[in-house]
Short mmCIF file of C-alpha atoms in Angstrom, two decimals:
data_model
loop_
_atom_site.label_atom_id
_atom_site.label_comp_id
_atom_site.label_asym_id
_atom_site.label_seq_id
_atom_site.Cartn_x
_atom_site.Cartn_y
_atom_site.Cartn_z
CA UNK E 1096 0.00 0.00 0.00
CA UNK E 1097 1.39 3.55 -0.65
CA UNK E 1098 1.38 6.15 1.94
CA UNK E 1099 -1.26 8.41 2.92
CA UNK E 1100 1.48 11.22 4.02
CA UNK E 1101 4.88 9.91 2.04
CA UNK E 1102 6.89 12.28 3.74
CA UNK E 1103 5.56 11.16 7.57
CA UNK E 1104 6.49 7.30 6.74
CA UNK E 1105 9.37 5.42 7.56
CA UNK E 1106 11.22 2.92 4.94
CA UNK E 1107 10.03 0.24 7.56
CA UNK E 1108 6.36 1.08 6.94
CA UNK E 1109 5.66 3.28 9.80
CA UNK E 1110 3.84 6.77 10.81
CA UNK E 1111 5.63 9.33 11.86
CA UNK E 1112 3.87 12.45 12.35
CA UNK E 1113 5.64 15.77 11.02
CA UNK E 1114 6.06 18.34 14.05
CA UNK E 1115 3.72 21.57 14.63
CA UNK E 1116 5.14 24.55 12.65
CA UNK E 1117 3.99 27.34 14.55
CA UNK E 1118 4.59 27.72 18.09
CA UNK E 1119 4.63 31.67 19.29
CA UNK E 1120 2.36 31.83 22.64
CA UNK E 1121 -0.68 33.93 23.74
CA UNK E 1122 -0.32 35.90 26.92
CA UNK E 1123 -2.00 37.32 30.07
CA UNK E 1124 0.69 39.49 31.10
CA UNK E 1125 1.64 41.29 27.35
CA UNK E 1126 4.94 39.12 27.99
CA UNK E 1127 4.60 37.89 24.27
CA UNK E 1128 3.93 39.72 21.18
CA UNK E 1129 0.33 38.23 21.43
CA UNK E 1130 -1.83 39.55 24.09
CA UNK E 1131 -4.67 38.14 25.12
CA UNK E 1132 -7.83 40.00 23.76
CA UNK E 1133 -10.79 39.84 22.63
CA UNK E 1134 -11.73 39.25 19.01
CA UNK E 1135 -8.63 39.54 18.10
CA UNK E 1136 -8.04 35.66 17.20
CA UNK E 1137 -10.02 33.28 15.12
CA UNK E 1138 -10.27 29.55 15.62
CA UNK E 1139 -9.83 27.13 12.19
CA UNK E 1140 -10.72 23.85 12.69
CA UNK E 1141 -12.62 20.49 11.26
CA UNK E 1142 -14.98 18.69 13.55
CA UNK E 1143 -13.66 15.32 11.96
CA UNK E 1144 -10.17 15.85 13.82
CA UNK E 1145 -9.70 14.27 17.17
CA UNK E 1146 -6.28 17.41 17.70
CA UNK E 1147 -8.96 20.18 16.66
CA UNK E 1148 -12.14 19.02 18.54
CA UNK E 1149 -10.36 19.21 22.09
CA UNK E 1150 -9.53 22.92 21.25
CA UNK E 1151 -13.75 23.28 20.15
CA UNK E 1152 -14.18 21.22 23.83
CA UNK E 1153 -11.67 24.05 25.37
CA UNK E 1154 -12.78 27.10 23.87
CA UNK E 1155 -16.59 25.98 24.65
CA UNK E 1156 -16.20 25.14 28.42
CA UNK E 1157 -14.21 27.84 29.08
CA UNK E 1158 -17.14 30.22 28.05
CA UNK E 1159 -14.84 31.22 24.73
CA UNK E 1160 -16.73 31.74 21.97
CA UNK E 1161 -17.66 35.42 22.33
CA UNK E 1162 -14.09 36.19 22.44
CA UNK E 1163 -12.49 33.77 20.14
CA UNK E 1164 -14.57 33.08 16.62
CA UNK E 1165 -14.45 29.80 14.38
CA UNK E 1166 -14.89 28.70 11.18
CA UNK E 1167 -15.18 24.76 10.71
CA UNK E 1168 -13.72 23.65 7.58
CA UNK E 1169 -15.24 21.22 4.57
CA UNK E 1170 -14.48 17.63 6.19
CA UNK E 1171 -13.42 15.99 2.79
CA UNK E 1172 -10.46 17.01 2.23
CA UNK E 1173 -8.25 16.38 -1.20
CA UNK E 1174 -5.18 16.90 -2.99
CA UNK E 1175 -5.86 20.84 -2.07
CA UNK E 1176 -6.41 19.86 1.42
CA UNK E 1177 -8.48 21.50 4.07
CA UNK E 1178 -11.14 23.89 2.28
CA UNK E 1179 -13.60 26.61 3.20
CA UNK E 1180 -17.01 25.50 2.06
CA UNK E 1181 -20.75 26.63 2.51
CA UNK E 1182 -22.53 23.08 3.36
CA UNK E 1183 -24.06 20.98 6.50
CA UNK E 1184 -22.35 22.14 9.72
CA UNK E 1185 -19.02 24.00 7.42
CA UNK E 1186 -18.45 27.27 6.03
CA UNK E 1187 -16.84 29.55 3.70
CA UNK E 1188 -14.41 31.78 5.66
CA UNK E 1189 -15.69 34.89 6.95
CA UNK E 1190 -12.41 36.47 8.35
CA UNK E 1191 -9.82 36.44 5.45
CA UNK E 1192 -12.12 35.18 2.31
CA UNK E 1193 -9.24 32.59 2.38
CA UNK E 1194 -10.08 29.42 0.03
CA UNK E 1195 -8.10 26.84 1.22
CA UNK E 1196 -6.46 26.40 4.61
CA UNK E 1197 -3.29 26.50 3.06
CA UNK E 1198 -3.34 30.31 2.07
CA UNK E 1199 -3.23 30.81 6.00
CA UNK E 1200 -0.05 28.92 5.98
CA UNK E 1201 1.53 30.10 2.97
CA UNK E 1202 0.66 34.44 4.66
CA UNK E 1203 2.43 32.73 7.59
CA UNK E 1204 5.27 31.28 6.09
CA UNK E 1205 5.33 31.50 2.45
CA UNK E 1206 8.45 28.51 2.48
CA UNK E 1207 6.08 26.28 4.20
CA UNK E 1208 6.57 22.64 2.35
CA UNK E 1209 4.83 20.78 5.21
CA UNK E 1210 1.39 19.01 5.64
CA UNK E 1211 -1.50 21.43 6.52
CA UNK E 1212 -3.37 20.92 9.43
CA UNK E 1213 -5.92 21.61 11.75
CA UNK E 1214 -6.34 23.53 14.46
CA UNK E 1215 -5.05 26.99 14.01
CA UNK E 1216 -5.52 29.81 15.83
CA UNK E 1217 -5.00 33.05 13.63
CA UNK E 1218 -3.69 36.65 14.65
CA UNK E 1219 -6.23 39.08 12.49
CA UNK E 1220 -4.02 41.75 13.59
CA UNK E 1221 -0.33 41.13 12.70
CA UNK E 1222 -2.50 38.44 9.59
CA UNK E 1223 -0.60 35.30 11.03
CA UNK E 1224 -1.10 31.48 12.57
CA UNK E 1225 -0.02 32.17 16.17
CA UNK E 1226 0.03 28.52 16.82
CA UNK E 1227 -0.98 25.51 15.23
CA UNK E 1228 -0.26 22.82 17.76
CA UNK E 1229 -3.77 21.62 19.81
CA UNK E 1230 -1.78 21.10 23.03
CA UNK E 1231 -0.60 24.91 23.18
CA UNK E 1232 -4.38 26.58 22.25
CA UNK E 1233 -5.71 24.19 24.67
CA UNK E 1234 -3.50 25.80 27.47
CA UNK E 1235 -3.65 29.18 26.36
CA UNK E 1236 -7.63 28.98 26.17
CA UNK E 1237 -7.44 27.56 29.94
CA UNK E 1238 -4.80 29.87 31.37
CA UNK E 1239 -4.35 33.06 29.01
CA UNK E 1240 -7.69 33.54 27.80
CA UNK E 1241 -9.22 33.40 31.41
CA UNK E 1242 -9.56 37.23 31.87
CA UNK E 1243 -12.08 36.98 29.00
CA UNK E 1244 -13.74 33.81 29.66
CA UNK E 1245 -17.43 33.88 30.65
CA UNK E 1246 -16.46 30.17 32.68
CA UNK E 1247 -13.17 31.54 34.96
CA UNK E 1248 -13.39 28.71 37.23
CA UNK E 1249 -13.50 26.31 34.67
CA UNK E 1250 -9.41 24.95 35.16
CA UNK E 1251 -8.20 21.84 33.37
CA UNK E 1252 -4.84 21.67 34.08
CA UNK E 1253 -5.11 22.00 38.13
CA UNK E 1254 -1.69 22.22 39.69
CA UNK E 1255 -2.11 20.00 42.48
CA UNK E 1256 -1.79 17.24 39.43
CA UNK E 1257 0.31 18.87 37.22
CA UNK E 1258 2.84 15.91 37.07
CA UNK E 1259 0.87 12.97 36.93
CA UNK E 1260 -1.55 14.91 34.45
CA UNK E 1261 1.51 15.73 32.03
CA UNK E 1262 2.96 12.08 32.47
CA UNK E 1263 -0.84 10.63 31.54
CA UNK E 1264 -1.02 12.86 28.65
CA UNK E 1265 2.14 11.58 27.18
CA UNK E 1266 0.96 8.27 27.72
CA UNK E 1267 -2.18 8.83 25.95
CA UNK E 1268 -0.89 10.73 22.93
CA UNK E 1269 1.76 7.87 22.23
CA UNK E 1270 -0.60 5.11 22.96
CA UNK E 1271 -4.15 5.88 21.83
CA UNK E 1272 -4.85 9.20 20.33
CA UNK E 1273 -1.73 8.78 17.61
CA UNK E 1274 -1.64 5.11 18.34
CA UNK E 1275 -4.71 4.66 16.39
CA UNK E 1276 -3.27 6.63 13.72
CA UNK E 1277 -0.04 4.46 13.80
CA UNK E 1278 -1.88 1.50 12.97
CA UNK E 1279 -4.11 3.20 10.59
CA UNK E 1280 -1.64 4.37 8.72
CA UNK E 1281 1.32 1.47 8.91
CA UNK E 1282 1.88 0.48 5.64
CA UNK E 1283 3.79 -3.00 6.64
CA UNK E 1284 2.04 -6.15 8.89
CA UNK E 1285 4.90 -5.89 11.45
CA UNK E 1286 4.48 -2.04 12.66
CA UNK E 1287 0.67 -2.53 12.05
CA UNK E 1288 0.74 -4.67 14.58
CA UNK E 1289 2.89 -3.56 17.48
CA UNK E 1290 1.09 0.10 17.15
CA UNK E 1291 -2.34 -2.00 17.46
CA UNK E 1292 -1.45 -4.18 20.40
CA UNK E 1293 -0.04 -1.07 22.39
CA UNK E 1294 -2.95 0.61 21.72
CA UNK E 1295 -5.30 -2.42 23.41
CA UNK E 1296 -2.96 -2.86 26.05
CA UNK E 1297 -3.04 1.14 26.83
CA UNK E 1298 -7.23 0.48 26.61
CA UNK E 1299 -6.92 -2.25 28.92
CA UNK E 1300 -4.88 -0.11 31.47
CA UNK E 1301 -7.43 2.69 31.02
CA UNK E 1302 -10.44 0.89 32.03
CA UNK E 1303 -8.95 -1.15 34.96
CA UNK E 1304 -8.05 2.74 35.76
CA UNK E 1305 -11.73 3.53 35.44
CA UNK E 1306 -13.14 0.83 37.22
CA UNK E 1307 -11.67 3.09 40.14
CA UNK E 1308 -12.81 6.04 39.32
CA UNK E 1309 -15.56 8.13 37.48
CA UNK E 1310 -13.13 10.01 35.85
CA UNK E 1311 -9.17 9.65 35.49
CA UNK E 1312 -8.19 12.07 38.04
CA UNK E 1313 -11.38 10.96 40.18
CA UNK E 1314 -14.10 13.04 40.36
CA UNK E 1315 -13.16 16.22 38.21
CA UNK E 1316 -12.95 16.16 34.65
CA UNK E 1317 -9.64 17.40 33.70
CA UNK E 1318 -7.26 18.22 29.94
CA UNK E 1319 -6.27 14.37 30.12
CA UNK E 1320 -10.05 13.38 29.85
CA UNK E 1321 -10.77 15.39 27.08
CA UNK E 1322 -7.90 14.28 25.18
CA UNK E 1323 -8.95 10.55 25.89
CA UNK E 1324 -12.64 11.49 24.98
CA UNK E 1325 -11.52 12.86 21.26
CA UNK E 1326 -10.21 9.35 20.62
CA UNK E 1327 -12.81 7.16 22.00
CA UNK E 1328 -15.97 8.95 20.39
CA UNK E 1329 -14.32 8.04 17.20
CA UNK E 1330 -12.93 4.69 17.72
CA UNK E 1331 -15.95 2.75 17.10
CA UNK E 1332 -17.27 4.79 14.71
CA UNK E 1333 -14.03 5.15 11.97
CA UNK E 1334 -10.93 3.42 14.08
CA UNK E 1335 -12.19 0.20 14.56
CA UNK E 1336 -12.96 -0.36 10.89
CA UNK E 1337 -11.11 2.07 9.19
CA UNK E 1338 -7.93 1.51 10.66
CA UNK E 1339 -8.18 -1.94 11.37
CA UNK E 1340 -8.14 -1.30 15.28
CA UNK E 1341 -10.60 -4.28 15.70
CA UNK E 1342 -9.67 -6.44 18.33
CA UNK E 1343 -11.64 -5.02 20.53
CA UNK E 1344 -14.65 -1.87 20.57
CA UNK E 1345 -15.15 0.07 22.73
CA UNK E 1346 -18.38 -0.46 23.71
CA UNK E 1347 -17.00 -3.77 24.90
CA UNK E 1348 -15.11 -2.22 27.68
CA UNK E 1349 -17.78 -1.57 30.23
CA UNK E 1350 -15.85 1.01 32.29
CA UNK E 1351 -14.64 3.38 29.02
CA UNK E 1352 -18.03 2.80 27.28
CA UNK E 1353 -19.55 4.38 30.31
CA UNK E 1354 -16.86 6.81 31.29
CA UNK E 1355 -17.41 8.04 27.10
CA UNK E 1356 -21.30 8.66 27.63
CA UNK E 1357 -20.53 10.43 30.77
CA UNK E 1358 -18.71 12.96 29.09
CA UNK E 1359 -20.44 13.12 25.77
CA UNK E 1360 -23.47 13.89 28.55
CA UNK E 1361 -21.88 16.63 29.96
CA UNK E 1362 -23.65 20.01 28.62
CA UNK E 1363 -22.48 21.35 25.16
CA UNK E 1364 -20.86 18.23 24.68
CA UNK E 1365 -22.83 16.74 21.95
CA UNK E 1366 -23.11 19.75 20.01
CA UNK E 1367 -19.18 19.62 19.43
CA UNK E 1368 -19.53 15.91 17.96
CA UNK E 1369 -20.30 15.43 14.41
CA UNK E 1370 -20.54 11.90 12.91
CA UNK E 1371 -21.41 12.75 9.47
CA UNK E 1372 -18.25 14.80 9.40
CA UNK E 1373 -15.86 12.01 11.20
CA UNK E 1374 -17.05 9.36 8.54
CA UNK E 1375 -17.20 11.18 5.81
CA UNK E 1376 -13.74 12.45 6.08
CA UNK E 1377 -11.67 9.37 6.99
CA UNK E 1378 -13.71 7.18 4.60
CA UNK E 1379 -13.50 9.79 1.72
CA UNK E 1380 -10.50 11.04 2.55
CA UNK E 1381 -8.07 8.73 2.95
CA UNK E 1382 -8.35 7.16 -0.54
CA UNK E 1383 -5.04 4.63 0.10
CA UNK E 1384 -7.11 2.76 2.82
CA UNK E 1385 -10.21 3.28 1.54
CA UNK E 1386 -9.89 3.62 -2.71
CA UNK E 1387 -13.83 2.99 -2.95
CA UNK E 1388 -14.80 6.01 -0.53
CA UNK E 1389 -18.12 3.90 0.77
CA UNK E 1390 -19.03 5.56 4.01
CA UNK E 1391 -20.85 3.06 6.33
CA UNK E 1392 -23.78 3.54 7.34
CA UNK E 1393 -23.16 2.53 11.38
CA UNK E 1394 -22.56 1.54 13.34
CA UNK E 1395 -25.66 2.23 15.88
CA UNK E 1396 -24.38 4.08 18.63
CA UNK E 1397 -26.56 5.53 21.85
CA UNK E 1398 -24.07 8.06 24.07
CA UNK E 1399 -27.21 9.54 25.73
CA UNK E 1400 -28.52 6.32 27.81
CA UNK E 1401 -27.88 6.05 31.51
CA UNK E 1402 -24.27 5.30 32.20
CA UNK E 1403 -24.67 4.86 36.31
CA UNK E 1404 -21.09 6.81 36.05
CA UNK E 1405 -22.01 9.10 38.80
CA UNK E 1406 -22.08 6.31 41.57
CA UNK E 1407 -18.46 5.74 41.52
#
C-alpha cells in the first residue's frame, strides 16, 4: 500500500507524524507579542479531527466563543487539502475570504513545504497562525484567555496534578490518540501490529483505571479526559474499521463505554460531535485505505442512555 502522508512514513512502513510549525504563545501578562484580547483571534478547525475538537471542547467550556470566533472547515479534504465550504455544519471563511487552509499557511510562512493541518488559531491583527499545535491553544484557552472567559473557574490543568496529568497525557498521545493513527496508517504487517497491540494494552490499562474512578483524576474532569474522549468517540465509529483497530470496541469495555457517555453527557458536549463529518472524512479522505470512498452507514451508537457513572 502507498502512503497516505509519504513524507511522515518510515522505509520500515511506519507513521511518523511531522512536528507543529507554529509555536509563538498567547499571553495574560503582554509578555509575548500576542496579548490576550478579545476578538482579536479566530479559531480554524474540522470537527472530523480528534487534535482540533479538544480545542472546540476548550474554547466551549471555558465560556470562549464570544471572544475567540471559528470557522469549521469542509471535512473531505483532497489533494488541495483542508477547504472553506458553505454546506451541512461547514463554512466559507468569513475572516480572510481565504479558500483553502493553506493560504493561511503560505501568509504565515510563504516557504512552508509541510502538511497542513488543523487547528489553528490566527492573529487578524499582525494576519498570522499564532500557533498551530492543539496542546498549546488548549493551554492558552485555559490559562491566558481566562480574563475573558465567561467560565473563569472552569481549570483543566489543576496544579495539584500537574505531574501525573503531564505524564498521563504523554501516555495517551503515544498510545491511543496517535496510536490509532499508527496503525491506521502502517503500511507494513509488522508495525501494524505492534502500534495495534499497544494501543489495546493502553485500553486495557485505562479501564482497569476507570473501574476506580468516574473520571481519570477521580471526580473532576480534567485536559487528560478530554484528550482521551476525542479518541474514544471516534474509535468505534471510523478506528475500529477504518484503521483496522478491531480487536476489541469500545463499547465492549464496560468502564470506558460508560466513562465516554458520561462525558459526551456533559452540557455542550454533543453539540461539538459530528458523525457525518468524522465518517465522511476518513472514509473519503483517505483514498489509500479506503480507494472505494463507501461511508458506512453505522454503526448504531446511543451516548445519551444512563451510564450509572455518577455512583463511583
Amino acid at each position: 500500500m502507498k502512503p497516505q502522508f509519504p513524507t511522515e512514513q518510515s522505509e520500515s512502513g511506519e507513521f511518523q507524524r511531522q512536528e507543529d510549525a507554529f509555536r509563538e504563545w498567547i499571553s495574560a501578562d503582554g509578555s509575548t507579542p500576542y496579548p490576550a484580547a478579545t476578538g482579536r483571534y479566530h479559531l480554524y478547525v474540522s470537527l472530523a479531527c480528534p487534535w482540533a475538537s479538544r480545542t472546540v471542547i476548550f474554547r466551549m467550556l471555558k465560556g470562549l466563543e464570544d471572544a475567540i470566533g471559528m470557522t469549521i472547515v469542509d471535512p473531505i479534504r483532497d489533494e488541495r487539502g483542508w477547504a472553506f465550504r458553505d454546506g451541512p455544519g461547514h463554512s466559507t471563511d468569513p475572516v480572510n475570504g481565504f479558500k483553502f487552509l493553506s493560504e493561511a499557511y503560505a501568509a504565515t510562512d510563504p516557504n512552508f513545504d509541510g502538511r497542513v493541518t488543523v487547528p489553528v488559531l490566527w492573529d487578524k491583527e499582525t494576519k498570522k497562525i499564532v500557533n498551530n499545535c492543539e496542546d498549546d491553544i488548549c493551554r492558552m484557552f485555559n490559562d491566558a484567555f481566562n480574563a475573558v472567559a465567561q467560565n473563569k473557574d472552569v481549570d483543566l490543568f489543576p496544579k495539584e496534578i500537574a505531574q501525573g496529568q503531564e505524564k498521563l497525557s504523554d501516555f495517551l498521545y503515544d498510545h491511543v490518540n496517535n496510536g490509532v493513527y499508527k496503525a491506521g496508517f502502517a503500511t507494513h504487517q509488522r508495525p501494524y501490529g505492534i502500534s495495534c497491540r499497544k494501543l489495546f494494552e493502553a485500553l486495557d490499562e485505562l479501564e482497569a483505571r476507570l473501574s476506580q474512578s468516574r473520571y481519570l483524576f477521580g471526580n473532576r474532569i480534567v485536559e487528560a479526559d478530554w484528550r482521551l474522549f476525542c479518541t474514544l468517540i471516534r474509535f468505534d465509529v471510523v478506528y475500529h474499521g477504518h484503521f483496522k483497530c478491531n480487536l476489541r470496541r469500545i463499547i465492549d469495555y464496560p468502564n470506558l463505554q460508560g466513562y465516554l457517555m458520561d462525558l459526551y453527557q456533559q452540557p455542550g458536549i454533543a453539540e461539538t460531535v459530528n458523525f457525518d463529518h468524522i465518517k465522511r472524512h476518513y472514509y473519503m479522505t483517505h483514498t489509500e485505505i479506503n480507494p472505494t470512498r463507501i461511508v458506512p452507514i453505522g454503526p448504531a451508537l446511543d451516548l445519551t442512555k444512563v451510564h450509572g457513572r455518577e455512583k463511583m
